[in-house]
PDB file of C-alpha atoms in Angstrom:
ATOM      1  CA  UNK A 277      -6.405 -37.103   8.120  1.00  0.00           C
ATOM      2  CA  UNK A 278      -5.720 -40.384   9.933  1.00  0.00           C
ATOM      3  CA  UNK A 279      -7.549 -41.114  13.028  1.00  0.00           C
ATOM      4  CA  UNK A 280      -5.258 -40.834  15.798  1.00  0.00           C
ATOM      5  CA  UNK A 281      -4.807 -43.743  18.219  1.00  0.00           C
ATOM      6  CA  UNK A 282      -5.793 -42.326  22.351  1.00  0.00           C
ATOM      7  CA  UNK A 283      -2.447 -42.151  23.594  1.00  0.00           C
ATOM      8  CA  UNK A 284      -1.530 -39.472  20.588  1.00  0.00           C
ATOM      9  CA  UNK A 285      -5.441 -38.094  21.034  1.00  0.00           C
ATOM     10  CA  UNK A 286      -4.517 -37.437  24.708  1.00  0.00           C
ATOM     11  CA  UNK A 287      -0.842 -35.935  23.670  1.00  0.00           C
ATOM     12  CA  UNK A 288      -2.540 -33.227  21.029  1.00  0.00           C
ATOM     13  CA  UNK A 289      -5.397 -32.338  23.872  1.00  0.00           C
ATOM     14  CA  UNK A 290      -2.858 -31.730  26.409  1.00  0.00           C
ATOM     15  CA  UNK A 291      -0.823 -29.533  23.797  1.00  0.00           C
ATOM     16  CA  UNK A 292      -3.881 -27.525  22.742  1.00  0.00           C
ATOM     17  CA  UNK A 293      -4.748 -27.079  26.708  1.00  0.00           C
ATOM     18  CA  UNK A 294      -1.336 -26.076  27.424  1.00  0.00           C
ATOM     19  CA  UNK A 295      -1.150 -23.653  24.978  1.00  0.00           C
ATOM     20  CA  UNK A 296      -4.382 -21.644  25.706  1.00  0.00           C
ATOM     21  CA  UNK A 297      -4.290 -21.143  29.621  1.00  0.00           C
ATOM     22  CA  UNK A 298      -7.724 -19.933  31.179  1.00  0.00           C
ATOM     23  CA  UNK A 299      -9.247 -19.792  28.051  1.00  0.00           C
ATOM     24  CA  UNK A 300     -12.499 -21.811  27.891  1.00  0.00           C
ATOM     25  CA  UNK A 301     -12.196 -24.582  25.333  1.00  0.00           C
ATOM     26  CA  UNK A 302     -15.502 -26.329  23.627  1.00  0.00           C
ATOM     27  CA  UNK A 303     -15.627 -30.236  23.192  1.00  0.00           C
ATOM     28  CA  UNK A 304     -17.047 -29.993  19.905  1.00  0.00           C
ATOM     29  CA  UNK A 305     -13.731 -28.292  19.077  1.00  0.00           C
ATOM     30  CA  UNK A 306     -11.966 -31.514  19.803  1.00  0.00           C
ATOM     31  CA  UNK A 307     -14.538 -33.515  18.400  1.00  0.00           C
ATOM     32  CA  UNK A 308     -14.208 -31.959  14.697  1.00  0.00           C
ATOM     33  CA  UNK A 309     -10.410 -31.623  15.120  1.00  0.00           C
ATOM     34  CA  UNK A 310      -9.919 -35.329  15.723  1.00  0.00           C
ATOM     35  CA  UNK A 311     -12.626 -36.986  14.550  1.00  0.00           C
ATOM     36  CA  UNK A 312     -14.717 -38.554  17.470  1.00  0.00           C
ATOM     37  CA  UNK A 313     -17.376 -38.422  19.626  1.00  0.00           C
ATOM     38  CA  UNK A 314     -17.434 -35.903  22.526  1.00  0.00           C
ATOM     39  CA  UNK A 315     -18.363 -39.025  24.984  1.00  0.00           C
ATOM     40  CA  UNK A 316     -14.986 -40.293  23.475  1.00  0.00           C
ATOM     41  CA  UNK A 317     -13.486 -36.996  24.344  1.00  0.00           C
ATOM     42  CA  UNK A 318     -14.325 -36.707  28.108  1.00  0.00           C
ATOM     43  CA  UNK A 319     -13.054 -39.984  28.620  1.00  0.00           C
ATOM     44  CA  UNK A 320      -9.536 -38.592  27.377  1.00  0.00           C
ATOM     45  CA  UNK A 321      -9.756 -35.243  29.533  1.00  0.00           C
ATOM     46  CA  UNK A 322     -10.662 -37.142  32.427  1.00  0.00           C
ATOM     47  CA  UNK A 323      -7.060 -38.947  32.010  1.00  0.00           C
ATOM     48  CA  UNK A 324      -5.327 -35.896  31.091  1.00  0.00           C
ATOM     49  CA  UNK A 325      -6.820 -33.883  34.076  1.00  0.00           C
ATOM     50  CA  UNK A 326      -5.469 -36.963  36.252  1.00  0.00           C
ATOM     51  CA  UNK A 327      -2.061 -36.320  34.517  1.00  0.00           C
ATOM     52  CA  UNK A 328      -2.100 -33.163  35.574  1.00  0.00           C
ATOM     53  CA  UNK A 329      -2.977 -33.455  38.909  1.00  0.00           C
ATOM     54  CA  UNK A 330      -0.079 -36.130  39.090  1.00  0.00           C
ATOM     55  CA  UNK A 331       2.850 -34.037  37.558  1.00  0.00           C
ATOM     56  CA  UNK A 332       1.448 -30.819  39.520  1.00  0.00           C
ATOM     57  CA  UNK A 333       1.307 -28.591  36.223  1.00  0.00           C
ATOM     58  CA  UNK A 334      -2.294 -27.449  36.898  1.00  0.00           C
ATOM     59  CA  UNK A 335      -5.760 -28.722  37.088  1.00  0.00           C
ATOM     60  CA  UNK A 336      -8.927 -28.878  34.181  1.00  0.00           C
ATOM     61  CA  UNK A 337     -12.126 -27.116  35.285  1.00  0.00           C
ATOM     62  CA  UNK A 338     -15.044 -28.304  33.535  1.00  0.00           C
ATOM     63  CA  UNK A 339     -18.019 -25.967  32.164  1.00  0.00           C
ATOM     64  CA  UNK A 340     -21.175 -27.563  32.065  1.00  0.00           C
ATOM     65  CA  UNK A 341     -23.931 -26.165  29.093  1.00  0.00           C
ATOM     66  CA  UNK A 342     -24.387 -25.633  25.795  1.00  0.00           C
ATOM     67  CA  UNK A 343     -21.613 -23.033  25.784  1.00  0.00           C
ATOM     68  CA  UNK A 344     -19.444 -25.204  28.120  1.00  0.00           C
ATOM     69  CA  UNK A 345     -15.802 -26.812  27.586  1.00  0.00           C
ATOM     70  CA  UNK A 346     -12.828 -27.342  29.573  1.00  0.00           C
ATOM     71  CA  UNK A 347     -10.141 -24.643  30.726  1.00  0.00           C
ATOM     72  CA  UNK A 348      -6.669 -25.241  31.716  1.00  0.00           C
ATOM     73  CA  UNK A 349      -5.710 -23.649  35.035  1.00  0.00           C
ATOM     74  CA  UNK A 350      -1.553 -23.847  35.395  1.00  0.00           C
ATOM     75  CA  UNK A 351       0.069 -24.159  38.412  1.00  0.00           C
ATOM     76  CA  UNK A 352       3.240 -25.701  40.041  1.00  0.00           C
ATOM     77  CA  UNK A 353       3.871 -27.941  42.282  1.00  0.00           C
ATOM     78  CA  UNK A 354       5.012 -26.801  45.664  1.00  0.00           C
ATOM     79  CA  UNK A 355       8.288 -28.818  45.985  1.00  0.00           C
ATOM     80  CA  UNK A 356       9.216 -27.855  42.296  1.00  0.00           C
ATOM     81  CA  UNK A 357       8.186 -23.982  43.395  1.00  0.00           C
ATOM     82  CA  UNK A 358      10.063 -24.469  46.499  1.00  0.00           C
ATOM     83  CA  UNK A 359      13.334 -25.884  44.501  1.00  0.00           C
ATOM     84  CA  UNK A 360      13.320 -22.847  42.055  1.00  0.00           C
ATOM     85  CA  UNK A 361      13.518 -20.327  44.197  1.00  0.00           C
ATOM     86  CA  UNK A 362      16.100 -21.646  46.329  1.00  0.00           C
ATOM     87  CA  UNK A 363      18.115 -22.097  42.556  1.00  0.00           C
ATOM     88  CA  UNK A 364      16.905 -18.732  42.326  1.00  0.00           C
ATOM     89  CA  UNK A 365      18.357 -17.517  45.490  1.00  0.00           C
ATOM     90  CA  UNK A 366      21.603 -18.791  45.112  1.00  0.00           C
ATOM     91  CA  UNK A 367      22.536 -17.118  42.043  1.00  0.00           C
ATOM     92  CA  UNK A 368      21.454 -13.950  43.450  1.00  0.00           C
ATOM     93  CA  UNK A 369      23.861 -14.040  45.779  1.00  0.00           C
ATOM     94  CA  UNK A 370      26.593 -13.891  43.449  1.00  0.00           C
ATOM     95  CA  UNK A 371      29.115 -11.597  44.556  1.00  0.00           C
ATOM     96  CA  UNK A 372      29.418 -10.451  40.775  1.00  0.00           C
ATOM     97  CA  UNK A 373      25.806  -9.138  41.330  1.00  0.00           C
ATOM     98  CA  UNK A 374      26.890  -6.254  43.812  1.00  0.00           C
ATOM     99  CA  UNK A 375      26.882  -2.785  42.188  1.00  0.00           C
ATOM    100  CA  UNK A 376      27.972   0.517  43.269  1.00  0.00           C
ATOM    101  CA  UNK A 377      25.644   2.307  45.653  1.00  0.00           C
ATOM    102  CA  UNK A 378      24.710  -1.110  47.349  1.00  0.00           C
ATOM    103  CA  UNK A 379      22.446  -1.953  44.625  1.00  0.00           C
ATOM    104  CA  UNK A 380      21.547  -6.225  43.656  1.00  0.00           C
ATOM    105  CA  UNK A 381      21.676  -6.789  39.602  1.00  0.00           C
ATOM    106  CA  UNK A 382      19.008  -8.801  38.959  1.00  0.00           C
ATOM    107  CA  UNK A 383      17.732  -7.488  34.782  1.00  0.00           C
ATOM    108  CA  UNK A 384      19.431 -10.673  33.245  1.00  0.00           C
ATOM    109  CA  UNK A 385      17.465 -13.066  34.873  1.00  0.00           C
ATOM    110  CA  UNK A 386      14.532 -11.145  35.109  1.00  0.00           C
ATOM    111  CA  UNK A 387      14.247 -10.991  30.883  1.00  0.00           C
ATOM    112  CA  UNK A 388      14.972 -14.177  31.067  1.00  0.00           C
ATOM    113  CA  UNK A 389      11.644 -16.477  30.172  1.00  0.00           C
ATOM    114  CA  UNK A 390      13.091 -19.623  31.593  1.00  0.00           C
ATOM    115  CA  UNK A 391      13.200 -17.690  35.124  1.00  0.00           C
ATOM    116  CA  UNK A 392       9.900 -15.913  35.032  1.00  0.00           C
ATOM    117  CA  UNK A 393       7.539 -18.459  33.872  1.00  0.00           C
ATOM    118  CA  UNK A 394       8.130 -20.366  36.825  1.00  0.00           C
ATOM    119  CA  UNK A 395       7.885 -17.388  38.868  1.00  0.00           C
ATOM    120  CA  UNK A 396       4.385 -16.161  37.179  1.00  0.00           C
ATOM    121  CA  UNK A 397       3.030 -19.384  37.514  1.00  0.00           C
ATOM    122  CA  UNK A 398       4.100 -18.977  41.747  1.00  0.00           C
ATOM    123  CA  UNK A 399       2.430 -15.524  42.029  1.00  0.00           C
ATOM    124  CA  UNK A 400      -0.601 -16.789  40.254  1.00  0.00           C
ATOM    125  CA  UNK A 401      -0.800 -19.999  42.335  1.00  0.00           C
ATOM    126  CA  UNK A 402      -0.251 -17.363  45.702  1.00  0.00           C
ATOM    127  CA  UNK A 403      -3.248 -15.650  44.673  1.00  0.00           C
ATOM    128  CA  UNK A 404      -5.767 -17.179  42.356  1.00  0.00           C
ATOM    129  CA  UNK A 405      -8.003 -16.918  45.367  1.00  0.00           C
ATOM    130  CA  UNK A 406      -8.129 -13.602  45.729  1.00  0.00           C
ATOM    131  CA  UNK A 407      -9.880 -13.106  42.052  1.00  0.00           C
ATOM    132  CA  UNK A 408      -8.242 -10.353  40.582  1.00  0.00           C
ATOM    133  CA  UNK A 409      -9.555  -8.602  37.488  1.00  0.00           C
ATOM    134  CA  UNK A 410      -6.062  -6.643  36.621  1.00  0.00           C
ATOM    135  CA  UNK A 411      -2.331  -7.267  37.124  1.00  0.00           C
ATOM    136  CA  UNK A 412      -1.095  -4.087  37.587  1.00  0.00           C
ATOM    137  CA  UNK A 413       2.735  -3.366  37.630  1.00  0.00           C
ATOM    138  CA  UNK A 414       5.188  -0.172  37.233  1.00  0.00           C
ATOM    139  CA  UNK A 415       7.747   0.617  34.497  1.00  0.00           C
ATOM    140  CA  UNK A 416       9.734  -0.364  33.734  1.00  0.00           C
ATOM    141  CA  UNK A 417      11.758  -4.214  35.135  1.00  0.00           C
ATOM    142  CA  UNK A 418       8.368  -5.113  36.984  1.00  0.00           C
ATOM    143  CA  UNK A 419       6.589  -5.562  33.318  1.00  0.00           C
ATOM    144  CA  UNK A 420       8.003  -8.806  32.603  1.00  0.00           C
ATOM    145  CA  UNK A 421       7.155 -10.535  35.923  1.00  0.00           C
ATOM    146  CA  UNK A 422       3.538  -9.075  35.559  1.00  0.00           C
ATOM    147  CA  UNK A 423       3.220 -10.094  32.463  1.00  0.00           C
ATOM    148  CA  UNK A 424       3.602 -13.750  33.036  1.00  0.00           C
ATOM    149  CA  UNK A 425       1.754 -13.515  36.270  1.00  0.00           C
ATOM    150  CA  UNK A 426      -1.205 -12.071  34.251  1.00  0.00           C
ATOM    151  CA  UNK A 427      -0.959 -15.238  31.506  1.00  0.00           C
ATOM    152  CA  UNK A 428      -0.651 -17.623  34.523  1.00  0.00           C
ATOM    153  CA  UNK A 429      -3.832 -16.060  35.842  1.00  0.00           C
ATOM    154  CA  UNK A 430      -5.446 -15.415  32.289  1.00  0.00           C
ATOM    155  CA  UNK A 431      -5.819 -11.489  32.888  1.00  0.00           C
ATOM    156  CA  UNK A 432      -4.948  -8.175  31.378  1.00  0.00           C
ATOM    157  CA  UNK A 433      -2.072  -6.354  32.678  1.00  0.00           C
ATOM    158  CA  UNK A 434      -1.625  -2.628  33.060  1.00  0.00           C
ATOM    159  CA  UNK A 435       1.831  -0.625  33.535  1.00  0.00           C
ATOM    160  CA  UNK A 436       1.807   2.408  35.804  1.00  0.00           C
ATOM    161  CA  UNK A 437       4.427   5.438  34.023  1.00  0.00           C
ATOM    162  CA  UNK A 438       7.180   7.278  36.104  1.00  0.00           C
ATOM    163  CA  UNK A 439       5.691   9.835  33.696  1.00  0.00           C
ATOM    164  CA  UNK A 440       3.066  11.526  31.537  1.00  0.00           C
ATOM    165  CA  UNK A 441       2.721  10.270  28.220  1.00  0.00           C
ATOM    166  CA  UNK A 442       1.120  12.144  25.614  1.00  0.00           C
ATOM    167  CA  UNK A 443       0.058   9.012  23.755  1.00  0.00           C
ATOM    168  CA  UNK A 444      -1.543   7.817  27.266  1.00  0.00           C
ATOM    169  CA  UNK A 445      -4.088  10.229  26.272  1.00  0.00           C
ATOM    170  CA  UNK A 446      -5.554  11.825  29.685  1.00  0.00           C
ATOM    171  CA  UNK A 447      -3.986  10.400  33.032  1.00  0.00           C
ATOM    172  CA  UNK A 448      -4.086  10.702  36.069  1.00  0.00           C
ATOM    173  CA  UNK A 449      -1.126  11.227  38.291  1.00  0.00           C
ATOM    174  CA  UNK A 450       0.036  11.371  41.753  1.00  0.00           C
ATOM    175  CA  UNK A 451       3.411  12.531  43.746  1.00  0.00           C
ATOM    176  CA  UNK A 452       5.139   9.940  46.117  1.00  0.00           C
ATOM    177  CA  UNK A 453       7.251   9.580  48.092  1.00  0.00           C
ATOM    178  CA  UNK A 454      10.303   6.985  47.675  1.00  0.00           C
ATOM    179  CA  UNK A 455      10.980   4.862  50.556  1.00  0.00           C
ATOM    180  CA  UNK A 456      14.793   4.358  50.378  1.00  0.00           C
ATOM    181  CA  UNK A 457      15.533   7.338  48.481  1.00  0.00           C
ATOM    182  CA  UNK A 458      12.787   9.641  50.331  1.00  0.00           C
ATOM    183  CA  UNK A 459      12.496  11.398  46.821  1.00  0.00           C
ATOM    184  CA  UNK A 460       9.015  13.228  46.337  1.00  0.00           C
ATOM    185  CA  UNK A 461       8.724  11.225  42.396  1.00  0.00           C
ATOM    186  CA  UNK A 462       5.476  10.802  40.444  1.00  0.00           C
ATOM    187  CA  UNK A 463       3.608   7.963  38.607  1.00  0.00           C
ATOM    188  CA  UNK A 464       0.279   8.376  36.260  1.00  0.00           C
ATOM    189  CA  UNK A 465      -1.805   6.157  34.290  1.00  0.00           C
ATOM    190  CA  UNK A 466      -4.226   6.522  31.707  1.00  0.00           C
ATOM    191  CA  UNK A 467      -7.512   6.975  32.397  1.00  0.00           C
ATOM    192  CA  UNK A 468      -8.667   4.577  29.728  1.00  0.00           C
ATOM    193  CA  UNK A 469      -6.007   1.874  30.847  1.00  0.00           C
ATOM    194  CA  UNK A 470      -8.117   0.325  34.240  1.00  0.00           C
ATOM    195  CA  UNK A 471     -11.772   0.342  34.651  1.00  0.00           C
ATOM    196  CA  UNK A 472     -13.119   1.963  37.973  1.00  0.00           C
ATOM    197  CA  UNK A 473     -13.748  -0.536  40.684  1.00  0.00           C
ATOM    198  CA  UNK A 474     -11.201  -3.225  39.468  1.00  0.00           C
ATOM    199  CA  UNK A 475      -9.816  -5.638  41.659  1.00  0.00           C
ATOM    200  CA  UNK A 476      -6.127  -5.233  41.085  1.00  0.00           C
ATOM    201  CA  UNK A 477      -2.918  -7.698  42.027  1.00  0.00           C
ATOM    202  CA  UNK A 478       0.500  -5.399  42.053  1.00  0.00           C
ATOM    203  CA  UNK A 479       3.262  -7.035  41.313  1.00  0.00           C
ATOM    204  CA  UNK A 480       6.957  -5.920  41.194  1.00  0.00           C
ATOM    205  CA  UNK A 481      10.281  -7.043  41.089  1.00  0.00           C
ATOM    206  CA  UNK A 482      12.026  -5.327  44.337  1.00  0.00           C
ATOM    207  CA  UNK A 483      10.786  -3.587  47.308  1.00  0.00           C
ATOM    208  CA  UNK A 484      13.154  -1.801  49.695  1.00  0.00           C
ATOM    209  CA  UNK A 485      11.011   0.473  51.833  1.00  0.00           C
ATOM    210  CA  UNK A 486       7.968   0.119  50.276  1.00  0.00           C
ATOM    211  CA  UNK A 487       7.067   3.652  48.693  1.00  0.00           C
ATOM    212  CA  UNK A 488       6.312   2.916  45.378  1.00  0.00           C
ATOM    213  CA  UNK A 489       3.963   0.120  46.468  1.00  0.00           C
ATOM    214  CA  UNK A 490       2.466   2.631  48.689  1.00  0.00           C
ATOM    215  CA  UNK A 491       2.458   5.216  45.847  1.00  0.00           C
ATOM    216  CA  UNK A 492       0.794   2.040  43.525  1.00  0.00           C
ATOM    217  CA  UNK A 493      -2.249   1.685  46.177  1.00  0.00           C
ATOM    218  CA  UNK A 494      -2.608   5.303  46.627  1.00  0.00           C
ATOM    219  CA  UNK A 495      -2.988   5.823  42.810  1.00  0.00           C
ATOM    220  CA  UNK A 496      -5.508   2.751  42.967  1.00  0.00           C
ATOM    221  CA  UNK A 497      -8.063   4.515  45.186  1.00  0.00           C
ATOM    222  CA  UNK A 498      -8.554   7.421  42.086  1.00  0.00           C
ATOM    223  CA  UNK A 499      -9.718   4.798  40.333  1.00  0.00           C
ATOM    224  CA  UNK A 500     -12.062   2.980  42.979  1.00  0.00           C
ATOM    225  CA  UNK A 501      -9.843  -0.276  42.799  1.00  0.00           C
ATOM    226  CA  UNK A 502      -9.499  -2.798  45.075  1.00  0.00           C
ATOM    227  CA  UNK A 503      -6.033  -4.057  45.785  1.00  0.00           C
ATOM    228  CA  UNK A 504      -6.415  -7.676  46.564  1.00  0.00           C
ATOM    229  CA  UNK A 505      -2.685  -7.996  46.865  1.00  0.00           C
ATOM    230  CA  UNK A 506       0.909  -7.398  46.499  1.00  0.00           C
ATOM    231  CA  UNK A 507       3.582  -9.082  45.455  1.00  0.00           C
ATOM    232  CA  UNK A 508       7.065  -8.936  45.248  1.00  0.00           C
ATOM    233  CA  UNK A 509      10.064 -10.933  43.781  1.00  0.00           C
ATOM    234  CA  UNK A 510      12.610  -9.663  46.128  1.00  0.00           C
ATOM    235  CA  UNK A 511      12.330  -7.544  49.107  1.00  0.00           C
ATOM    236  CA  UNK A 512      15.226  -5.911  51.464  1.00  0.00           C
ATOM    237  CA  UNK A 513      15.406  -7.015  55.060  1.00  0.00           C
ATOM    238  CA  UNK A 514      18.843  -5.670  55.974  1.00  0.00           C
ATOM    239  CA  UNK A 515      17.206  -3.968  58.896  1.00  0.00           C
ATOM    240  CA  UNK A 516      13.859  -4.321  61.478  1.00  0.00           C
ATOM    241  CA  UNK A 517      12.815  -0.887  59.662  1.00  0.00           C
ATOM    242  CA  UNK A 518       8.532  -1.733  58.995  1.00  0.00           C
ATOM    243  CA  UNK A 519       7.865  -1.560  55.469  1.00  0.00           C
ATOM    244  CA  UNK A 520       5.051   0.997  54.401  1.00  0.00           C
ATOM    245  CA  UNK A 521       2.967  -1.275  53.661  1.00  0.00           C
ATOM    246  CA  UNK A 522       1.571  -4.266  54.905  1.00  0.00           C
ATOM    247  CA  UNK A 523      -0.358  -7.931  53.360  1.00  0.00           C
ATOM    248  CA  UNK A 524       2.395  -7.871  50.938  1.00  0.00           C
ATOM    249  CA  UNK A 525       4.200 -11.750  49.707  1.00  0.00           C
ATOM    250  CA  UNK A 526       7.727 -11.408  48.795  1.00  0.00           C
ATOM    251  CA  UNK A 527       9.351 -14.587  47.348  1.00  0.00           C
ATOM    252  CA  UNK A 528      12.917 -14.073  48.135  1.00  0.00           C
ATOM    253  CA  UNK A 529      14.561 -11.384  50.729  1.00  0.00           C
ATOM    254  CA  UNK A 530      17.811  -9.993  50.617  1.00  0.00           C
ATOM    255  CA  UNK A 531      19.518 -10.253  53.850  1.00  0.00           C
ATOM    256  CA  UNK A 532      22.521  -8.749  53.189  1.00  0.00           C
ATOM    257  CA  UNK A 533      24.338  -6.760  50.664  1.00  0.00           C
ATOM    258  CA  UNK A 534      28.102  -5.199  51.492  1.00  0.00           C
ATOM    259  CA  UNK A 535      29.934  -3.664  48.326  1.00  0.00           C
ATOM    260  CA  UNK A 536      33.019  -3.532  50.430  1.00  0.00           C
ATOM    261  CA  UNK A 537      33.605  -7.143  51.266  1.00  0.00           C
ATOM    262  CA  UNK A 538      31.416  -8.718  48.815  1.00  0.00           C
ATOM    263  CA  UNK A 539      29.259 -10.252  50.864  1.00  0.00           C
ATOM    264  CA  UNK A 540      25.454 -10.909  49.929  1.00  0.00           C
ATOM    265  CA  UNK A 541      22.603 -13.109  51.021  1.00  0.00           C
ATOM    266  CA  UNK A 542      19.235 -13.521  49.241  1.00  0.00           C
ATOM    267  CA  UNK A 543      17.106 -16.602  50.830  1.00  0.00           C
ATOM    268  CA  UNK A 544      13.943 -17.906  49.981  1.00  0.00           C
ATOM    269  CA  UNK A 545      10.816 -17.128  51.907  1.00  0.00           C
ATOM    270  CA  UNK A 546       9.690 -20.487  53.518  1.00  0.00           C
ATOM    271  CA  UNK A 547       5.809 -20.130  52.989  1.00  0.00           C
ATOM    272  CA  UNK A 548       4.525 -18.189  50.209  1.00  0.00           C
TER     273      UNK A 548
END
């Protein structure tokens, strides 16, 4: 193969970083791949991780050792995250997106990977501090947002039933109680799905009252897990009503939603 110039060097490394998030990358890999010393090697990831930090996509950390390398953390910038969302917001508040019963239709854009990636990489910049072990989310429109939350943050995710699965193998389950709806409804999950003693992010696309994300921490404690936070896409704040729980980070809130006149608001959340 042709030895590549650096500029095309630096190109292919950024490509290979970009595609493996979080994962722990050797420099002998590069070496072999491209032909070159590893000196000459950190002298390109040292300008890529300054391209990085200049277009706000993420950061390099740097593993020192025998069994070191270099991982790619993504992020986004804040003005970019900031920007999104209030696109985001705005097309929410569609009046075409008002169903019957007062509810927001929002599946579209949440199976939509142009949409969530940004949004996964804002819930994983909101709380790559806390150092989760899990992303935990419930069946069945939360699983896309979680699961590009959990690549952003390079963890396994785990999806809570509304019911008992006999291919789940045993479970464990508990009754709720639905904050809008104030339906007694149940959730379970496998036993073999989360390790005791995880530390768990939830993440879900809407929250009204707050009962399943109650029902979600409840169901946490049976497996000695820590829940190092909650997040949200969207919550409702049509009213003062407290939610049921508390520490939670919604993106966007829903101000206002009137089937009769067609009116609806959805608004960014300044700080996140």
């Amino acid at each position: 193969m042709e030895k590549m110039k650096r500029a095309e060097r630096m190109v292919a490394i950024t490509q290979v970083l970009m595609l493996k998030p979080n994962v722990l990358t050797p420099l002998s890999l590069f070496a072999e791949r491209f032909g070159t010393a590893k000196s000459t090697i950190s002298e390109d990831l040292m300008a890529v991780k300054e391209s990085f930090i200049l277009s706000g996509q993420g950061h390099i950390e740097t593993v020192s050792g025998a069994s070191g390398g270099v991982r790619y953390i993504p992020e986004i910038a804040p003005e970019e995250a900031k920007q999104f969302l209030s696109r985001l917001s705005e097309l929410l508040s569609d009046k075409e997106r008002i169903l019957t019963g007062g509810f927001l239709y929002m599946t579209d854009l949440l199976f939509d990977p142009s949409v969530l990636r940004p949004l996964g990489l804002i819930f994983a910049s909101a709380f790559r501090d806390k150092l989760p072990d899990v992303v935990v989310t419930i069946e069945t429109k939360g699983i896309p947002l979680a699961l590009v939350t959990a690549e952003a943050l390079g963890l396994p995710m785990v999806v809570i039933r509304t019911g008992n699965k006999v291919t789940e193998g045993s479970s464990v389950s508990i009754n709720y109680v639905s904050g809008s709806s104030r339906r007694i409804q149940t959730m379970s999950l496998s036993r073999r799905a989360l390790e005791p003693k995880r530390r768990v992010l939830v993440i879900d696309d809407f929250m009204k009252a707050g009962g399943t994300a109650l029902g979600i921490r409840n169901l946490m404690t049976e497996f000695e897990a820590d829940v190092v936070g909650i997040g949200v896409l969207v919550e409702a704040r049509m009213t003062e009503e407290p939610k049921l729980v508390e520490g939670y980070l919604s993106l966007l809130q829903l101000k206002e939603l009137d089937f009769y006149t067609g009116k609806t608001s959805v608004v960014p959340v300044v700080s996140y």
